[in-house]
CSV table of C-alpha atoms in Angstrom, one decimal:
chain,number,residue,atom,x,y,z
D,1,UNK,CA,0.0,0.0,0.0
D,2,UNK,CA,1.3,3.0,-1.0
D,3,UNK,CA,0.7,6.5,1.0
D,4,UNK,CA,-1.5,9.2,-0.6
D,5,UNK,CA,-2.3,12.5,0.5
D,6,UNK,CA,-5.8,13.2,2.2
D,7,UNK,CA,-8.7,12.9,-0.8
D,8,UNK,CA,-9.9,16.6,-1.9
D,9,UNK,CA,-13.7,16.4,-2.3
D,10,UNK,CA,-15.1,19.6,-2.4
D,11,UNK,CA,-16.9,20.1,1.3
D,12,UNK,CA,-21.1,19.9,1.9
D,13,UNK,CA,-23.2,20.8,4.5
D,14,UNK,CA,-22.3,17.8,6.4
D,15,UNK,CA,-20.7,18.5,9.7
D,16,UNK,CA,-19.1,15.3,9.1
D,17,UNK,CA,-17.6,13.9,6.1
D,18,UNK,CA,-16.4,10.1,5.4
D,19,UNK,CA,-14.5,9.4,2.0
D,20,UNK,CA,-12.9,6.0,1.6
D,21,UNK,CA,-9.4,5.9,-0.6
D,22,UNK,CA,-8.5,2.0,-0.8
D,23,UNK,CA,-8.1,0.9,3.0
D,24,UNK,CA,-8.1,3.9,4.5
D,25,UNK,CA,-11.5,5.8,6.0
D,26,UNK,CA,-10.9,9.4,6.1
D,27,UNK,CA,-13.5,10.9,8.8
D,28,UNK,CA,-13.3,14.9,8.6
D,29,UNK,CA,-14.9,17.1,10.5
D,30,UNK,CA,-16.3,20.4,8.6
D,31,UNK,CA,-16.5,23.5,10.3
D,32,UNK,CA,-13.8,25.1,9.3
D,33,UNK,CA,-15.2,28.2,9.9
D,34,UNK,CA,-16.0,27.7,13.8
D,35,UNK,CA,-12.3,25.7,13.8
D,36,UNK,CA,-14.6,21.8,14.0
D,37,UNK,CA,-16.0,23.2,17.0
D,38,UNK,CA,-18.8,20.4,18.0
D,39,UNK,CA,-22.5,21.0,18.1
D,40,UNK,CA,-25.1,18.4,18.7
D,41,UNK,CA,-25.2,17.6,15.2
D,42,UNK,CA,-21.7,16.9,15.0
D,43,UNK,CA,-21.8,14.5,17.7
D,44,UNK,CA,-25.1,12.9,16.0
D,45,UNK,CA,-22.6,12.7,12.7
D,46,UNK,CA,-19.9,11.2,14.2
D,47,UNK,CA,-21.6,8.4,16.0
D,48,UNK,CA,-23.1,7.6,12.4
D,49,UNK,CA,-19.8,7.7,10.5
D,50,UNK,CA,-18.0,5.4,13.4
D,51,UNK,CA,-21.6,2.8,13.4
D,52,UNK,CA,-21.0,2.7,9.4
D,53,UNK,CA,-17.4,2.0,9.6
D,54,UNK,CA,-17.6,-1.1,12.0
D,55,UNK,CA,-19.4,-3.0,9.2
D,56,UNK,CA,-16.7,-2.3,6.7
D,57,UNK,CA,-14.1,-5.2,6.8
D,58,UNK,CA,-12.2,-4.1,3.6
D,59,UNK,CA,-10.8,-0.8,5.5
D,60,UNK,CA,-7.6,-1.1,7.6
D,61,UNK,CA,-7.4,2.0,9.1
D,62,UNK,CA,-9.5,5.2,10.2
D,63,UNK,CA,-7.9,8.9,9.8
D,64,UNK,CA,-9.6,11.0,11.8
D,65,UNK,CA,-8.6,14.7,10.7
D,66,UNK,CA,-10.5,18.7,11.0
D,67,UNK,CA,-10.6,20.4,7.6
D,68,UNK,CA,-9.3,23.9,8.0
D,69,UNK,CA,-6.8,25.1,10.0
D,70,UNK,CA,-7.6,23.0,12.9
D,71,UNK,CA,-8.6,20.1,14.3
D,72,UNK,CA,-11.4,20.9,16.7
D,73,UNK,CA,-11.4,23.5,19.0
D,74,UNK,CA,-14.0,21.8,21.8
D,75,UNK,CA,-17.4,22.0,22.2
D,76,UNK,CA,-19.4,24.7,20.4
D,77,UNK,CA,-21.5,25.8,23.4
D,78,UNK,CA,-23.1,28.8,21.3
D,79,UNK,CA,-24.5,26.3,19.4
D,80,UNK,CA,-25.0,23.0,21.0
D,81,UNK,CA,-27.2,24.3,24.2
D,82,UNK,CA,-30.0,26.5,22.4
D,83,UNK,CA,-31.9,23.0,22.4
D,84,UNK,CA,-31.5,22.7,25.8
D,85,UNK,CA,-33.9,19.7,26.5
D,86,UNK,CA,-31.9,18.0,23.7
D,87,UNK,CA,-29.0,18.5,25.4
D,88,UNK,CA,-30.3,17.3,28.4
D,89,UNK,CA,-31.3,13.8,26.7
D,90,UNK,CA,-27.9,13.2,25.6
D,91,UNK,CA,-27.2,13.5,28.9
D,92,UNK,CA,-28.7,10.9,30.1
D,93,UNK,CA,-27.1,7.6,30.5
D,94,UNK,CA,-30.2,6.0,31.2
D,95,UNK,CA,-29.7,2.2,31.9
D,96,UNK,CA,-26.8,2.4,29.4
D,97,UNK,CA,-23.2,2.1,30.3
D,98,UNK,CA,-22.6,6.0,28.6
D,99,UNK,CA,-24.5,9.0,27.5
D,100,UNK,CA,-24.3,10.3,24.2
D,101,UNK,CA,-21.2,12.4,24.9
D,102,UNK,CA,-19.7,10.0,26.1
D,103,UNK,CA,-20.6,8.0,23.1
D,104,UNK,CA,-19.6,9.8,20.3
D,105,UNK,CA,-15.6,9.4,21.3
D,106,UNK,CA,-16.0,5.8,23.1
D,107,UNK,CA,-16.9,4.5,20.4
D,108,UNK,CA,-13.7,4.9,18.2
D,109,UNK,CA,-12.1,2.8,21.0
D,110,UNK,CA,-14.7,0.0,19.4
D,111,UNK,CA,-14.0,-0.3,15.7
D,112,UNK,CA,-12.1,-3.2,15.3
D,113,UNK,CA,-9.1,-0.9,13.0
D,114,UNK,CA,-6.5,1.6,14.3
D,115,UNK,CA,-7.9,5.1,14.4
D,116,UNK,CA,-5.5,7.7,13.9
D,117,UNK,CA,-5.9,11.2,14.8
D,118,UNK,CA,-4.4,14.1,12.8
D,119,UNK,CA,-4.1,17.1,14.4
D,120,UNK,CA,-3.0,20.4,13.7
D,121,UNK,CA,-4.1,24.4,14.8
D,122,UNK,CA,-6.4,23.8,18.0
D,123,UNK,CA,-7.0,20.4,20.1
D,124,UNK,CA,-9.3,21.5,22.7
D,125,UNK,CA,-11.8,20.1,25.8
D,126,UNK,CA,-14.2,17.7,23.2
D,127,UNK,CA,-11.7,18.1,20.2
D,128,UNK,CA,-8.9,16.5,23.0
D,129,UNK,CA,-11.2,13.7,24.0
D,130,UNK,CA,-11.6,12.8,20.4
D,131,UNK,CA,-8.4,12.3,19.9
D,132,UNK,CA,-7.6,10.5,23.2
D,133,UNK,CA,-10.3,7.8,22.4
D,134,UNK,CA,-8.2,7.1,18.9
D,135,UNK,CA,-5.5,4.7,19.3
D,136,UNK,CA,-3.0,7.0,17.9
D,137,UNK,CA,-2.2,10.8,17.7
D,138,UNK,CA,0.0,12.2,15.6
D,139,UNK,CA,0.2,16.2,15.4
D,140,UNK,CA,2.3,18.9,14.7
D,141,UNK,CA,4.3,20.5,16.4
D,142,UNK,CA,3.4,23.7,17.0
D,143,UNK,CA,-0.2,22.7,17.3
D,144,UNK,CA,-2.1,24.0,20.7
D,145,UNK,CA,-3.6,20.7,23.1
D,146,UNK,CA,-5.9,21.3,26.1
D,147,UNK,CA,-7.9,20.0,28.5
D,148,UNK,CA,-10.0,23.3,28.3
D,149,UNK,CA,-12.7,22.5,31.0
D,150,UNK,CA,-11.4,23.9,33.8
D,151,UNK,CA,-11.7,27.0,31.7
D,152,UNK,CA,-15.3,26.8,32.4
D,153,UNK,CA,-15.3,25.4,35.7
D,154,UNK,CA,-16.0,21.9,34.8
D,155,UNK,CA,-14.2,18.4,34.5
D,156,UNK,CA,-13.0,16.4,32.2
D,157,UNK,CA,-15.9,14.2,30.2
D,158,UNK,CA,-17.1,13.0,27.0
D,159,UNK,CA,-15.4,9.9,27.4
D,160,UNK,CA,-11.9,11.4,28.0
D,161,UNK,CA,-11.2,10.4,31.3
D,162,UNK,CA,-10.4,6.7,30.8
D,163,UNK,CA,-7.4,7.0,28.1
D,164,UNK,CA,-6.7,10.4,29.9
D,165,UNK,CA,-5.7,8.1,32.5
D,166,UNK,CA,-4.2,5.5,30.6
D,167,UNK,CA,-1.9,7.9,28.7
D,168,UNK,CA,-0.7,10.2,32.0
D,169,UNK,CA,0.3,9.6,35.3
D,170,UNK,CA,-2.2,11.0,37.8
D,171,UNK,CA,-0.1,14.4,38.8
D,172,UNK,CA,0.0,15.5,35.2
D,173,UNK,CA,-3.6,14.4,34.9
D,174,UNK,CA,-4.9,16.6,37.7
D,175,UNK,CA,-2.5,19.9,36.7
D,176,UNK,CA,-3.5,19.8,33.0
D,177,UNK,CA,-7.6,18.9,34.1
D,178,UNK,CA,-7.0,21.7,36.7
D,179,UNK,CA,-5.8,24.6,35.0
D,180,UNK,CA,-6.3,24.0,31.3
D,181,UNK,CA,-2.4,24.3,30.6
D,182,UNK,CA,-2.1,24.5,26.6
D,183,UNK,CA,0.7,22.6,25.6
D,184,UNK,CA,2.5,22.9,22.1
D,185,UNK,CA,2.4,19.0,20.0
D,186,UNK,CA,5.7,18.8,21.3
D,187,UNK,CA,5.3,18.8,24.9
D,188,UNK,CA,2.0,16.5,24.5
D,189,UNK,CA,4.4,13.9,23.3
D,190,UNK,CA,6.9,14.6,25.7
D,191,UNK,CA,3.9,14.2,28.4
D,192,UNK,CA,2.8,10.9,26.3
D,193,UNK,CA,-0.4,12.3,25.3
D,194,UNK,CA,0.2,12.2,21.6
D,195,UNK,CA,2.0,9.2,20.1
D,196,UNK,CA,4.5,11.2,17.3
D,197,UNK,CA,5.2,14.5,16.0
D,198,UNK,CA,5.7,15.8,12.5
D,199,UNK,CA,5.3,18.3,10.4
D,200,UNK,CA,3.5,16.3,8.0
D,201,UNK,CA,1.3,14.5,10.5
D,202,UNK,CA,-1.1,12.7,7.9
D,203,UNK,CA,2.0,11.1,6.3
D,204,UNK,CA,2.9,10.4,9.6
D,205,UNK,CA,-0.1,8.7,10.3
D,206,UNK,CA,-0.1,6.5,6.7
D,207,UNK,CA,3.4,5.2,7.2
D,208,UNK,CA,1.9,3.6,10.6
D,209,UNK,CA,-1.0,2.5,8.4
D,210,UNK,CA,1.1,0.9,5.6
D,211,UNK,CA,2.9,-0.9,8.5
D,212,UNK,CA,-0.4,-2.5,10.4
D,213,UNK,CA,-1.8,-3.2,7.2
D,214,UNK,CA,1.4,-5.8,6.6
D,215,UNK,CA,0.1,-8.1,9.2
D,216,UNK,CA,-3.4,-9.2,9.1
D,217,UNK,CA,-6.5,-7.7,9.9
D,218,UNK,CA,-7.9,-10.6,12.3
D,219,UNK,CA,-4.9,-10.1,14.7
D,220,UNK,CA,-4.7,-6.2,14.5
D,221,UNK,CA,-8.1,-6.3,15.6
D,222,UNK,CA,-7.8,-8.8,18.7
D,223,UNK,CA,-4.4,-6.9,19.4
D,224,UNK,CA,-7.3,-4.0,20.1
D,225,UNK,CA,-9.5,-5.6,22.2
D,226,UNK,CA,-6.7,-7.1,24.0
D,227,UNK,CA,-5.8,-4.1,25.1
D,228,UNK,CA,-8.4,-2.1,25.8
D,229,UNK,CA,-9.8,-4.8,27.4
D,230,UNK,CA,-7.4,-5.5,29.5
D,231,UNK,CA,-6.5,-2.5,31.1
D,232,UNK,CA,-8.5,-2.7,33.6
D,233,UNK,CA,-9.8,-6.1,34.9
D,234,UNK,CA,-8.7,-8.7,37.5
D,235,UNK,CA,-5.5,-10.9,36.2
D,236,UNK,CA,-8.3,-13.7,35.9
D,237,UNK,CA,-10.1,-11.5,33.1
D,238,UNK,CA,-7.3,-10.7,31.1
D,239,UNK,CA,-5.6,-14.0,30.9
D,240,UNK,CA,-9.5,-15.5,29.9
D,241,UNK,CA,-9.6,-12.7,27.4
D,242,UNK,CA,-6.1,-13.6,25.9
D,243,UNK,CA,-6.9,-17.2,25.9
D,244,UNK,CA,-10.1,-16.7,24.0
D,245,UNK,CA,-9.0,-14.2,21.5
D,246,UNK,CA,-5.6,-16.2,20.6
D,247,UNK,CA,-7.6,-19.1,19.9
D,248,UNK,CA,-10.3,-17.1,17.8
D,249,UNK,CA,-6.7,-16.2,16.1
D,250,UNK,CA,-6.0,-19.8,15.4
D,251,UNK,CA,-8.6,-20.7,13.9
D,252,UNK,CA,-8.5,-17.4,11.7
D,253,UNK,CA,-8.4,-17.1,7.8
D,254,UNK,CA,-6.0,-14.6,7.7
D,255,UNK,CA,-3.7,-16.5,10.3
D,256,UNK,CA,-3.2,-19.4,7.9
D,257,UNK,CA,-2.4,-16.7,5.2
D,258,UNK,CA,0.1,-14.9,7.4
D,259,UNK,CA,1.9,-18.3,8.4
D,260,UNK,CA,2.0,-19.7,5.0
D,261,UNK,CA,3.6,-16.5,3.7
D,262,UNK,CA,6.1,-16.4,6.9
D,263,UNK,CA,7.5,-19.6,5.8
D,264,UNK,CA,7.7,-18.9,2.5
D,265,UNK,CA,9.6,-15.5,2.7
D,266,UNK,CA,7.0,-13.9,1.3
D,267,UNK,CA,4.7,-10.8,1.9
D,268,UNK,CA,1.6,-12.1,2.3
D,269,UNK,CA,-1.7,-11.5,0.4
D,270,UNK,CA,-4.6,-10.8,3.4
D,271,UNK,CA,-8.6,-11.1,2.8
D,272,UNK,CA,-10.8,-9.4,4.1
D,273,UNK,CA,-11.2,-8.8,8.2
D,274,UNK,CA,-13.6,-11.8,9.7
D,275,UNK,CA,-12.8,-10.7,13.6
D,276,UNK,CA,-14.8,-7.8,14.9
């Protein structure tokens, strides 16, 4: 697979756009004109893109980038609380494990293929959780992070708080969540909470893709839910999860591929994803 720069469709009315280019998913958001700040809408959109994307198995990746000059700038509260008994239902968790905030970033951590965040100009409060529930951030390096919620008095949410604390130790958790430090893409790879910098973060991004997408899609997905589900249950849970998901890996089309092409020095020829 060779890299290719991000597709150029001209932009719609869609706060959020998806364009597949071979096995990548490009998932913009486009509001370049309030910097991707998110409305309800947005969050609406990007729950739909991410549901859609699950059932592909021919992708191997996910970009997640902000068209403009930045990525998102947070939550557009001008806009997203004039409804505010709409806001007040995706509030709710209900008897569900999130609420609809919560949703619309947790559920990146779900697709069964790495999700790469791009990110340039601002990273802000929602914009930050976004890119903390992908499984990689690459940025550059003058680009501004923040956990902007103490700004306005309030915590960390919208799903952030669980890889928040899975990327940073707890003291650099509670400064940044308590004053809203903005750090340049530099320091938030220094700090560990982006994964690489560059000046060309999208290529970045695709030389990471062209490397997962060597090995096949079965085990790059169980690699995911290995993780992430692991991270946080007893020993007993983890080694049951490993034990079930290697042998789902055994019995695996793709696994058969990848071993007949090891021993032949070859570079192997995968179908399409039947895990996840």
């Amino acid at each position: 697979m060779t890299t290719t720069a991000r597709p150029n469709a001209a932009p719609g009315e869609s706060r959020v756009i998806t364009e597949i280019d071979g096995p990548v998913a490009y998932v913009s958001l486009n509001r370049p004109d309030k910097l991707n700040g998110v409305d309800l809408d947005t969050i609406d959109e990007l729950i739909a893109a991410a549901t859609a994307l699950k059932e592909n198995r021919e992708i191997r990746a996910v970009v997640l980038q902000g068209r403009g000059r930045s990525f998102c700038a947070g939550l557009d509260f001008a806009s997203a609380f004039t409804d505010k008994k709409r806001v007040a239902r995706y509030f709710l968790a209900g008897p569900r494990l999130v609420n609809r905030f919560q949703r619309v970033n947790q559920v990146w951590r779900e697709l069964p293929v790495p999700v790469i965040a791009v990110v340039q100009g601002h990273c802000y409060g929602a914009g930050l959780q976004l890119a903390a529930c992908a499984d990689f951030r690459f940025t550059t390096p003058d680009a501004t992070w923040s956990i902007l919620e103490a700004k306005w008095g309030l915590v960390p949410d919208m799903a952030g708080t669980v890889p928040f604390s899975e990327l940073l130790p707890a003291d650099v958790l509670m400064r940044l969540a308590m004053t809203g430090e903005q750090l340049t893409g530099e320091r938030a790879v220094e700090l560990g909470l982006a994964t690489e910098v560059a000046d060309d973060p999208l290529a970045a991004a695709l030389a990471l893709v062209e490397q997962i997408a060597q090995r096949s899609p079965d085990s790059v997905a169980a690699t995911k839910r290995l993780v992430y589900g692991t991270r946080r249950g007893s020993l007993r849970a983890t080694y049951r999860l490993e034990r079930r998901l290697q042998s789902a890996m055994f019995k695996a089309r793709n696994t058969a591929i990848a071993r007949k092409a090891g021993a032949a020095k070859e570079a192997p020829v995968f179908g399409p994803r039947t895990f996840g």
